[in-house]
Tab-separated table of C-alpha atoms and ligand atoms in Angstrom:
chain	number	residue	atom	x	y	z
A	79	UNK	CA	-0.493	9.929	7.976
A	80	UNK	CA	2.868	9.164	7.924
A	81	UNK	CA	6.369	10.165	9.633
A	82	UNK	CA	8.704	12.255	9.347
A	83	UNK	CA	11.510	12.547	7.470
A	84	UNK	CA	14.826	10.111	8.531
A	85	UNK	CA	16.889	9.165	11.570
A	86	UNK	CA	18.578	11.826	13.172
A	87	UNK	CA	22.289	12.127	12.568
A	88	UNK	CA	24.096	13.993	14.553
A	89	UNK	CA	24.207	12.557	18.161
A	90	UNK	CA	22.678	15.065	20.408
A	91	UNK	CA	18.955	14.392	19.532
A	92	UNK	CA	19.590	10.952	19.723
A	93	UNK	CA	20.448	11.417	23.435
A	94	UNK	CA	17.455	14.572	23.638
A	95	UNK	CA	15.012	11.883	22.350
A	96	UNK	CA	16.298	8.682	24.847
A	97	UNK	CA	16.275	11.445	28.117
A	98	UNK	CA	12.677	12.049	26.967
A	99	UNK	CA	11.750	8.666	26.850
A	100	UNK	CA	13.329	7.618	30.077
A	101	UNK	CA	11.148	10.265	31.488
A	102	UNK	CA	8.226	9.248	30.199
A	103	UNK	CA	9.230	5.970	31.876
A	104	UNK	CA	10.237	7.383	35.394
A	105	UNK	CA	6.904	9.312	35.689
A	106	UNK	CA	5.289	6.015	34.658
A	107	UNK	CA	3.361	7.993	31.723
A	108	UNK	CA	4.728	5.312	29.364
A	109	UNK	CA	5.689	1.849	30.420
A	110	UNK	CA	8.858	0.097	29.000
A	111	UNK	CA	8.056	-3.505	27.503
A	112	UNK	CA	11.719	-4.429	26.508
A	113	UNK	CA	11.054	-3.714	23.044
A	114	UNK	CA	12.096	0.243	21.810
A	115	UNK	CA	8.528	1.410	19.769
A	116	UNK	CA	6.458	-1.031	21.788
A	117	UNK	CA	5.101	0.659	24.735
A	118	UNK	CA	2.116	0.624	27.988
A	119	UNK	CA	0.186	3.582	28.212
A	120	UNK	CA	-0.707	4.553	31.708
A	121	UNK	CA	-4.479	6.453	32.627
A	122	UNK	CA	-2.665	9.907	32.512
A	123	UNK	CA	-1.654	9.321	29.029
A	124	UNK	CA	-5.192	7.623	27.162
A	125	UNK	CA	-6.896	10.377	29.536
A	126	UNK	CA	-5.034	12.401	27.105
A	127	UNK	CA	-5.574	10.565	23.776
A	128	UNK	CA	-9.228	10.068	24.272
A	129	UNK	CA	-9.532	14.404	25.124
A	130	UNK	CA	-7.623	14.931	22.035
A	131	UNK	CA	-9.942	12.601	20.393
A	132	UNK	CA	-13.154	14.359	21.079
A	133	UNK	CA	-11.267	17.382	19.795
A	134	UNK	CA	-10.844	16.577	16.556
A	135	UNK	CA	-14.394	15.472	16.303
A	136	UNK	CA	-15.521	19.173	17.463
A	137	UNK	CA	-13.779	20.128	14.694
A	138	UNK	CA	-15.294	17.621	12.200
A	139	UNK	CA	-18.483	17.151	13.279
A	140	UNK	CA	-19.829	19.369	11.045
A	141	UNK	CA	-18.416	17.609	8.075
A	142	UNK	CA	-20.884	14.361	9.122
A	143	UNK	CA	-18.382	11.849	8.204
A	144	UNK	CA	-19.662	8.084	8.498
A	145	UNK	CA	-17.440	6.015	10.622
A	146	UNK	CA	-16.463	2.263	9.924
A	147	UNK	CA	-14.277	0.798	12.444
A	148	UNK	CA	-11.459	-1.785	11.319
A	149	UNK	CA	-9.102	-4.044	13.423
A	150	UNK	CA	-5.568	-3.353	13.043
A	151	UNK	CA	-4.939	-6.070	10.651
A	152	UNK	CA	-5.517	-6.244	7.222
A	153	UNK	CA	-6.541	-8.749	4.276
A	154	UNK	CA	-2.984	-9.662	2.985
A	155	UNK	CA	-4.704	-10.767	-0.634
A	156	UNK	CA	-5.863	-6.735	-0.336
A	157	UNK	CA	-2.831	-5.662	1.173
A	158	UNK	CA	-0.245	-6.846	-1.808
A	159	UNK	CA	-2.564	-5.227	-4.303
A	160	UNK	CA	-2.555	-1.726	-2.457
A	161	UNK	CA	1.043	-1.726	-3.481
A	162	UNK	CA	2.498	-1.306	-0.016
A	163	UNK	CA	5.482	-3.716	-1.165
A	164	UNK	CA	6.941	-1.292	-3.583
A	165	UNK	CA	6.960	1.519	-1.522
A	166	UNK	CA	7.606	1.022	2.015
A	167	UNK	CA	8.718	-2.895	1.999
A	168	UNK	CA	11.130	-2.008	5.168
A	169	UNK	CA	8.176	-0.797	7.587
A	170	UNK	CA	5.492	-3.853	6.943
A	171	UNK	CA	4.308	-6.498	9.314
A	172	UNK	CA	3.248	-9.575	8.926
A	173	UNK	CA	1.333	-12.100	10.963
A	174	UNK	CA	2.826	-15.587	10.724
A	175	UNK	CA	1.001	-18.835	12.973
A	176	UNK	CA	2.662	-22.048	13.513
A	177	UNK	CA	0.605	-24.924	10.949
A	178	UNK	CA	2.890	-27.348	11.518
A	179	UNK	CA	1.958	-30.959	13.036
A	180	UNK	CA	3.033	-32.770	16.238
A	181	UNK	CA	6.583	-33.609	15.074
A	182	UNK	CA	7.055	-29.843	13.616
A	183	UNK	CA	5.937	-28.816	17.715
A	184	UNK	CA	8.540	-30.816	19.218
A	185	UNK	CA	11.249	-29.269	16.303
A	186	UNK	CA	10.055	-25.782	17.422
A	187	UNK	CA	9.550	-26.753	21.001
A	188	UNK	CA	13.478	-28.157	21.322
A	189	UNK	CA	14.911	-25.262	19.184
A	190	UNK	CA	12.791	-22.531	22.002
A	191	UNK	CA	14.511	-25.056	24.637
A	192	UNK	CA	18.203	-24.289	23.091
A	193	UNK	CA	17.498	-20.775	22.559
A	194	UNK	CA	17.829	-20.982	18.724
A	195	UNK	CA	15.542	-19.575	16.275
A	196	UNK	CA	12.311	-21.155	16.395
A	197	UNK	CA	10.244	-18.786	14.139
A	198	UNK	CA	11.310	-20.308	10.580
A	199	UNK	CA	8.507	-23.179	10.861
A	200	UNK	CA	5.990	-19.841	11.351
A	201	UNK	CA	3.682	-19.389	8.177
A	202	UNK	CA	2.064	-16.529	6.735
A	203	UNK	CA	-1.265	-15.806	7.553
A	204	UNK	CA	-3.810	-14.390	5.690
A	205	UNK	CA	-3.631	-10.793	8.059
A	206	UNK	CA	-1.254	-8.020	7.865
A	207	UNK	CA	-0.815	-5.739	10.336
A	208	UNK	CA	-2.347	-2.314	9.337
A	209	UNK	CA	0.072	0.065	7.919
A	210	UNK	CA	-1.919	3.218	7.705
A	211	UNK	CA	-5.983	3.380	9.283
A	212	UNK	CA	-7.137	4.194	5.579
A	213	UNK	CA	-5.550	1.140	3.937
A	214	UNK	CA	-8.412	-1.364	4.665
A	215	UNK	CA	-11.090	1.160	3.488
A	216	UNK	CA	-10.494	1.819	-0.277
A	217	UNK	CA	-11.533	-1.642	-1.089
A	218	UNK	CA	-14.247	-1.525	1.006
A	219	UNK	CA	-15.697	1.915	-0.322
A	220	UNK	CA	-15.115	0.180	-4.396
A	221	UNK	CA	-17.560	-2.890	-3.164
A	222	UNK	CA	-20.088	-0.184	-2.655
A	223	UNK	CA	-20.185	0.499	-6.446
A	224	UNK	CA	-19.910	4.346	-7.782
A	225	UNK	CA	-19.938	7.755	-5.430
A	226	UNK	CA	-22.610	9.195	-4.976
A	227	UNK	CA	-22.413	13.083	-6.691
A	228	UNK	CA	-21.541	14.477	-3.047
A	229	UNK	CA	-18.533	11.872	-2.708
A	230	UNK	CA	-18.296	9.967	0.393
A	231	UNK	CA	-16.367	11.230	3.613
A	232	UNK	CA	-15.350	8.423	6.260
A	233	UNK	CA	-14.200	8.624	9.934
A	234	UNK	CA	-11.450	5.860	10.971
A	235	UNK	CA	-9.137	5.205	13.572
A	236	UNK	CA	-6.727	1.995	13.957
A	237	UNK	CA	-4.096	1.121	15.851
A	238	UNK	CA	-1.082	0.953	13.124
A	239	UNK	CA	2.246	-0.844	12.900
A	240	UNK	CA	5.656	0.156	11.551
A	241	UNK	CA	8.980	-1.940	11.521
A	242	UNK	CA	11.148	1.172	12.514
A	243	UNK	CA	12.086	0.286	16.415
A	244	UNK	CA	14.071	3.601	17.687
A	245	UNK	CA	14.516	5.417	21.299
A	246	UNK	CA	12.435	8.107	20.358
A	247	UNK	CA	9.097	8.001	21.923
A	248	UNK	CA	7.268	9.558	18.835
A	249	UNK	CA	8.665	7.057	16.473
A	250	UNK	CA	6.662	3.878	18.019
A	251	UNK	CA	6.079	0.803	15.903
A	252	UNK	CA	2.323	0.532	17.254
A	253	UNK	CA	0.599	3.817	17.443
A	254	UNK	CA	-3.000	5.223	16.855
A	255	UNK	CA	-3.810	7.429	13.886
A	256	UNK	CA	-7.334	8.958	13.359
A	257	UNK	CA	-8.088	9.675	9.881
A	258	UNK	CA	-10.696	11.515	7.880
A	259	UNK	CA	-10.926	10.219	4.265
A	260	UNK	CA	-12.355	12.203	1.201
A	261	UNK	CA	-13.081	10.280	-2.147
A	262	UNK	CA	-14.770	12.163	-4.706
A	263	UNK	CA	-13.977	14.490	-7.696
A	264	UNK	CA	-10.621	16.305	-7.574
A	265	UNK	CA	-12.481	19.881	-6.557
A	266	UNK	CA	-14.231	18.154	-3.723
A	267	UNK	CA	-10.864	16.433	-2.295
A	268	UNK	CA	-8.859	19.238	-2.551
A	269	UNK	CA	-11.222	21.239	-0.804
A	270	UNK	CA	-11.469	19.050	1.753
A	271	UNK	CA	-7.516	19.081	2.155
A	272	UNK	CA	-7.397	22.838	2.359
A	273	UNK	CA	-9.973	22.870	4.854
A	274	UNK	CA	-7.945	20.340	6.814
A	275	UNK	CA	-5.083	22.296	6.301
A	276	UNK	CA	-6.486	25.126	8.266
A	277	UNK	CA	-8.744	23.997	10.938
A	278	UNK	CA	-5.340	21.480	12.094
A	279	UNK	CA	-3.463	24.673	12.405
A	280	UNK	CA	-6.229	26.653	14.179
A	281	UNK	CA	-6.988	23.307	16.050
A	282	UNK	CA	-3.715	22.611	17.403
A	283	UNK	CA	-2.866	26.595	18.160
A	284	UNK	CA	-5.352	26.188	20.898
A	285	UNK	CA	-3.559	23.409	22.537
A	286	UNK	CA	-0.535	26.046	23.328
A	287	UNK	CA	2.056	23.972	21.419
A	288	UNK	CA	4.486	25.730	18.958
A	289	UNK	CA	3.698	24.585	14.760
A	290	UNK	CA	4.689	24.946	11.902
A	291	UNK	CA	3.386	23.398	8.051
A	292	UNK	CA	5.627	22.212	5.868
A	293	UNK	CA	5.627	20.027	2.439
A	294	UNK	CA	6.459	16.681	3.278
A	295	UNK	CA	7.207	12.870	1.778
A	296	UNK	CA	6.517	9.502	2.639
A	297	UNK	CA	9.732	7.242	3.750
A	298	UNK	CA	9.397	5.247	-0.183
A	299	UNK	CA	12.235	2.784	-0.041
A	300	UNK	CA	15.150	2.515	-2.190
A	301	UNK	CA	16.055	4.499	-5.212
A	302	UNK	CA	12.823	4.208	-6.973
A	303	UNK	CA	11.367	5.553	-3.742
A	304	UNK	CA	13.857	8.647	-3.876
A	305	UNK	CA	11.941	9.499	-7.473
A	306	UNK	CA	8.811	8.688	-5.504
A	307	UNK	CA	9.534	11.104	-2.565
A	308	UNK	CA	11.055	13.778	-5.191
A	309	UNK	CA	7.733	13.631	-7.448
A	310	UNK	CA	5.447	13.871	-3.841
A	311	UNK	CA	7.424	16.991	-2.945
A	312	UNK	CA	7.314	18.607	-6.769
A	313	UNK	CA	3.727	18.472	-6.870
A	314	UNK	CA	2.932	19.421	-3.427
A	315	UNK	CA	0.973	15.869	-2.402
A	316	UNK	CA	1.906	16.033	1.135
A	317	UNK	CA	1.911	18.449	3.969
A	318	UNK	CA	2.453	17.672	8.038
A	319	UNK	CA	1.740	19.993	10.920
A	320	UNK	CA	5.194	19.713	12.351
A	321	UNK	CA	5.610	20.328	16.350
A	322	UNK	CA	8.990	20.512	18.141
A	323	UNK	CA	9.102	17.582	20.402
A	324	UNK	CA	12.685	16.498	21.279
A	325	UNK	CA	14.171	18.756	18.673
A	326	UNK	CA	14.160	21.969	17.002
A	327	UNK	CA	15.320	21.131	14.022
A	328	UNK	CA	13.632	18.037	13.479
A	329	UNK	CA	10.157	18.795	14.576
A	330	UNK	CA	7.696	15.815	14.592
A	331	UNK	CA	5.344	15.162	12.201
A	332	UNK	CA	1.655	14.901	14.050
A	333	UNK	CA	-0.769	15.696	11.291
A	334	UNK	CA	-0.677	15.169	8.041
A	335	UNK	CA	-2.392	16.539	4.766
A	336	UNK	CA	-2.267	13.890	1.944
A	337	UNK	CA	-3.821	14.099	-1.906
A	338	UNK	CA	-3.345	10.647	-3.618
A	339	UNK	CA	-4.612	11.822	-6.432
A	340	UNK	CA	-6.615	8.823	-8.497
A	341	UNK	CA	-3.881	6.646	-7.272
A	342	UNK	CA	-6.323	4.389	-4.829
A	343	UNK	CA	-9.318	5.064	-7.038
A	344	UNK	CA	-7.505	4.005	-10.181
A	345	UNK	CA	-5.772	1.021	-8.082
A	346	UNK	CA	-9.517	-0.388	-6.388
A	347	UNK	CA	-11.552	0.830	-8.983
A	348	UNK	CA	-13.977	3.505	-7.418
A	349	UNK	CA	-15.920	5.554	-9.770
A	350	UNK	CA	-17.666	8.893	-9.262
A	351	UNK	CA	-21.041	9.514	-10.035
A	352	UNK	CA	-20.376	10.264	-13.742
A	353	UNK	CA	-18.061	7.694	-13.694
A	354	UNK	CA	-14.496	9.228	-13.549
A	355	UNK	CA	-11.805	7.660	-12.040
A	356	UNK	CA	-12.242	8.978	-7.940
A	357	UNK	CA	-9.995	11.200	-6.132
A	358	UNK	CA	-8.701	10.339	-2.741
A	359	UNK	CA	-7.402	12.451	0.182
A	360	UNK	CA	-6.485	12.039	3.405
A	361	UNK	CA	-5.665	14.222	7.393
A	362	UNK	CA	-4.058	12.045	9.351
A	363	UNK	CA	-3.619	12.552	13.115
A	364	UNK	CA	-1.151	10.848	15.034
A	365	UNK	CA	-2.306	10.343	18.375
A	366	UNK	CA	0.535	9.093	20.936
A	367	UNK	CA	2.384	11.855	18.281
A	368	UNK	CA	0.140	14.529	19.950
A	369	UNK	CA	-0.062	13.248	23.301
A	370	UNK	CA	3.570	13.429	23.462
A	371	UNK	CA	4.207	17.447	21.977
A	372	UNK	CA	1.426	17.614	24.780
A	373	UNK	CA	3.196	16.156	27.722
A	374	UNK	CA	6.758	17.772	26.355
A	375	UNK	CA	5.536	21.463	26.144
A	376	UNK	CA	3.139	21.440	29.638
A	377	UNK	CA	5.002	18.974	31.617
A	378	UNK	CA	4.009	15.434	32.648
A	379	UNK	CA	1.420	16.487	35.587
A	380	UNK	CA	-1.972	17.536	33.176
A	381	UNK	CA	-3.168	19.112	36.085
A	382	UNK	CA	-0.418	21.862	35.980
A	383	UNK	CA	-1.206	22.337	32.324
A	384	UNK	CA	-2.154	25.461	31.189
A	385	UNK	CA	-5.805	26.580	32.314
A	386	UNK	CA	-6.823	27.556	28.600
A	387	UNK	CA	-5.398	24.177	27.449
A	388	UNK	CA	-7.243	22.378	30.259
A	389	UNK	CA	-10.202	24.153	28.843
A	390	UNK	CA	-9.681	23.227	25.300
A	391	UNK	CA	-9.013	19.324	25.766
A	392	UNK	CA	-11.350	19.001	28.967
A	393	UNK	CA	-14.130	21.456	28.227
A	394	UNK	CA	-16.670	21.926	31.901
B	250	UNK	CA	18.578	7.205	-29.374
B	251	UNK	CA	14.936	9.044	-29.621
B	252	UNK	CA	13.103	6.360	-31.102
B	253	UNK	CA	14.752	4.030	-28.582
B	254	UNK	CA	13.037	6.366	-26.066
B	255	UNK	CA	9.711	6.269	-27.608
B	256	UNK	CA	9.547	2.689	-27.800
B	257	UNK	CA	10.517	2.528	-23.823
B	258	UNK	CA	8.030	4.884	-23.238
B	259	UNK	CA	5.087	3.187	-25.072
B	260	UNK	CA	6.485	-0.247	-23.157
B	261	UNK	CA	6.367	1.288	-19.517
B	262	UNK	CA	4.711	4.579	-19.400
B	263	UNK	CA	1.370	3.185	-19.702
B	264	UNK	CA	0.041	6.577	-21.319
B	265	UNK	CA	-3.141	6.808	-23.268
B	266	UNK	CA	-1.626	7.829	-26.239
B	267	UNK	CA	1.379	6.647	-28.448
B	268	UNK	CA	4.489	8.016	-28.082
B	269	UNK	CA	5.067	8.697	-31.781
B	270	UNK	CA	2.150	10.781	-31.544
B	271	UNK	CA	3.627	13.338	-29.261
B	272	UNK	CA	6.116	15.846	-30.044
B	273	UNK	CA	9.934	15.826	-28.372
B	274	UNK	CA	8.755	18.808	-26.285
B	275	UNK	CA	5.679	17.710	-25.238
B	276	UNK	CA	4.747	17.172	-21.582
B	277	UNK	CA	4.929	13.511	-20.214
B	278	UNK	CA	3.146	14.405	-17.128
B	279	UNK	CA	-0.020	16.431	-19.013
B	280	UNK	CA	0.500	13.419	-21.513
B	281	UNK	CA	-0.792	11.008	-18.232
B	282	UNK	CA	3.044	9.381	-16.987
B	283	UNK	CA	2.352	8.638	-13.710
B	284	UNK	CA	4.471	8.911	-10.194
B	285	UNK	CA	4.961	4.857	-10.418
B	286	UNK	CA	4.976	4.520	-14.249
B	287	UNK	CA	7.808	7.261	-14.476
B	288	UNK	CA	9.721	4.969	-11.841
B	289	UNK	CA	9.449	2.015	-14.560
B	290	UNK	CA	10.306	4.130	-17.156
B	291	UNK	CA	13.329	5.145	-15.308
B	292	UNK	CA	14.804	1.816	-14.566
B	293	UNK	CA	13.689	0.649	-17.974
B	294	UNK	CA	16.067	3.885	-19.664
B	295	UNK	CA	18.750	2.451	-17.016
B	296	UNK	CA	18.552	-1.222	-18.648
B	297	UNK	CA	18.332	0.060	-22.477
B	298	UNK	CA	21.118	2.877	-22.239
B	299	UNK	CA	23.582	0.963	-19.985
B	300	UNK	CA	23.128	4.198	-17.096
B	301	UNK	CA	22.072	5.356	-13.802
B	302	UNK	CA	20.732	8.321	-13.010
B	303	UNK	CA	22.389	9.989	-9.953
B	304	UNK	CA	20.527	10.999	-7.137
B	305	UNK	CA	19.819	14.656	-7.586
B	306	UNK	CA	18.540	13.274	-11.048
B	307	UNK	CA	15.583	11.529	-9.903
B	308	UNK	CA	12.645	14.010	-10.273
B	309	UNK	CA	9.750	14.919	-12.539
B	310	UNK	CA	11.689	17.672	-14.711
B	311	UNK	CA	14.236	14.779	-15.533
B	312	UNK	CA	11.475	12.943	-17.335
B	313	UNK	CA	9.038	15.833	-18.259
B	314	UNK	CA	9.530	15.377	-22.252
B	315	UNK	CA	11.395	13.017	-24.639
B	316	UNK	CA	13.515	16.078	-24.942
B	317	UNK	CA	14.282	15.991	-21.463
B	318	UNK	CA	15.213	12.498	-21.516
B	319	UNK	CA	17.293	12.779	-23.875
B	320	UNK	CA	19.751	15.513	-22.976
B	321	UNK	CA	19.831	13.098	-19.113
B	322	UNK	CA	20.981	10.198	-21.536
B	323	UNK	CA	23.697	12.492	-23.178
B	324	UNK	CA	24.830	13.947	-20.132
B	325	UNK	CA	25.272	10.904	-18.411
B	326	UNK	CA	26.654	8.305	-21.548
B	327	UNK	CA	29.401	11.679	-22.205
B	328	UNK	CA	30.694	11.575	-18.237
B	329	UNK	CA	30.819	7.676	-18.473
B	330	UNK	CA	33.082	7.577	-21.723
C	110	ZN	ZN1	-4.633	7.900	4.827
């Protein structure tokens, strides 16, 4: 999963976005912490999350995915050999602890007393925070030696972080995405994408909300990530189910469809059965993303919400 | 200038095959050049030929054969002269 494409530019859906979030605020469905992308979640709003939850495993039971369940930080060892450096170096997080010794306390203690910076005596740990939930599996799915011929199918969910703070309540740096993971043969991923591709769209038409598809690329940084982005778009590696939230225009991304090719089996080393280099794809489902179309398109009171949607998210 | 690209290509492409086995027209991307190994190549064709390739530039078709390459090199070491 990922976001969409950039910043707005013009003005106006700078100022559609902030009224949205202040309303979020005033209804007390989100609840401001000072920092923009950092938010409380009241009842009304998990109430929503967890529904939407259950949803999308109705529509994947079937599939029998195994779930692992990670904490939202990652190996950092594992995390600079996924590559996440080169591509989105901007958006990372990492978790830094004070190591210092008594005299280095009273140093940070003093400069927290003067209201300077205190954080340059912070060191790195050993955990990032996650970037995306399917990061921390790849490397645990290689330890587990080749696939077997079926390919494996996984069920995650993590919270996530992203360094890109902004007024608009579906850009938040720490958010919830569910993801279903494929690795196995190119046939058997693809498959899995196209069947992703339709049961979001079917999936998300019952919830009453306006969608559309659309081919889509990841934020890669710089210039080298501009080739990146161009070469995603060229060979069709992404899609997102796009939903109007604060904008027409620039509907939000709250699915997404992604094909990595062999790109994380090549990187961690997962074989198939007969020993080809695996195939990896991904849906992505961005939960507050989907709570918020949600709350935009049927008002902030879910029990004024359409009956049929009611019946969809809160099946009697 | 084409066996300067050849030998940039068999430094960063990281294909399974030699670049003086393949043919000016044949396909980089069939030949294995990956999303991240075309990105070295790229800045490694920026370094060798003194250039950089504008924005609208940066895509697959731009490095899709040696023949490709090529004609981007022209193009771009005629506008700078
Ligand atoms: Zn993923």
């Amino acid at each position: 999963m990922s976001v969409a494409a950039s910043a707005p530019a013009s003005t106006s859906p700078v100022s559609a976005q902030e009224a949205y979030l202040d309303e979020l605020f005033d209804k007390g469905i989100l609840l401001d912490t000072g920092v923009d992308g950092l938010y409380g979640r009241s009842d009304v709003f998990e109430d929503v999350i967890q529904a939407f939850d259950r949803l999308i495993t109705r529509y994947g039971a079937q599939d029998r995915a195994t779930p692992i369940h990670f904490p939202p930080g990652i190996s950092r060892p594992l995390f600079e050999k996924s590559g996440y450096m080169k591509s989105f170096p901007q958006l990372a997080g990492t978790v830094h602890s004070f190591m210092g010794g008594e005299a280095d306390h009273c140093t940070l203690l003093a400069e927290l007393e003067a209201g300077q910076d205190w954080t340059g005596q912070q060191t790195a740990t050993d955990i990032v925070l996650t970037p995306a939930a399917c990061y921390p599996l790849y490397p645990t799915v290689a330890k587990r030696g080749p696939l077997p011929v079926d390919g494996r199918l996984y069920d995650l969910q993590s919270y996530c972080f992203r360094h890109e703070p902004s007024k608009d309540p579906a850009r938040m740096q720490m958010f919830r995405m569910r993801e279903y993971v494929r690795i196995g043969s190119p046939e058997q991923v693809q498959a899995f994408r196209e069947t992703w591709l339709e049961r979001g769209q079917a999936m998300m038409g019952s919830l009453g909300v306006p969608l559309k598809v659309d081919l889509a690329n990841d934020p890669f940084f710089g210039r080298a990530g501009r080739m990146l982005a161009n070469n995603q778009r060229d060979t069709g590696l992404k899609f997102e189910l796009l939903i109007p939230v604060t904008s027409e225009e620039k509907p939000t991304a709250c699915l997404s469809f992604n094909y990595h090719q062999d790109h994380f089996g090549s990187l961690w080393n997962i074989p198939t059965s007969n020993g080809d280099v695996a195939h990896t794809a991904c849906v992505g489902f961005g939960m507050e993303r989907v709570a918020l179309a949600l709350f935009k398109h049927h008002g902030t009171d879910t029990a004024q919400w359409p009956q049929a949607v009611r019946q969809v998210l809160w099946p009697k | 200038m084409n066996d300067k690209i050849r030998d940039i290509l068999d430094q960063t492409a990281k294909l399974p095959v030699k670049a003086a086995t393949l043919s000016d027209d044949a396909d980089l991307h069939e030949a294995g050049l990956t999303s991240f190994a075309s990105v070295q190549l790229m800045l490694a064709l920026e370094d060798a030929f003194d250039i950089e390739f504008p924005e609208q530039m940066l895509n697959r078709r731009t490095f899709a054969s040696i023949k490709a390459i090529q004609s981007a090199i022209a193009e771009l070491t005629q506008t700078a002269a």
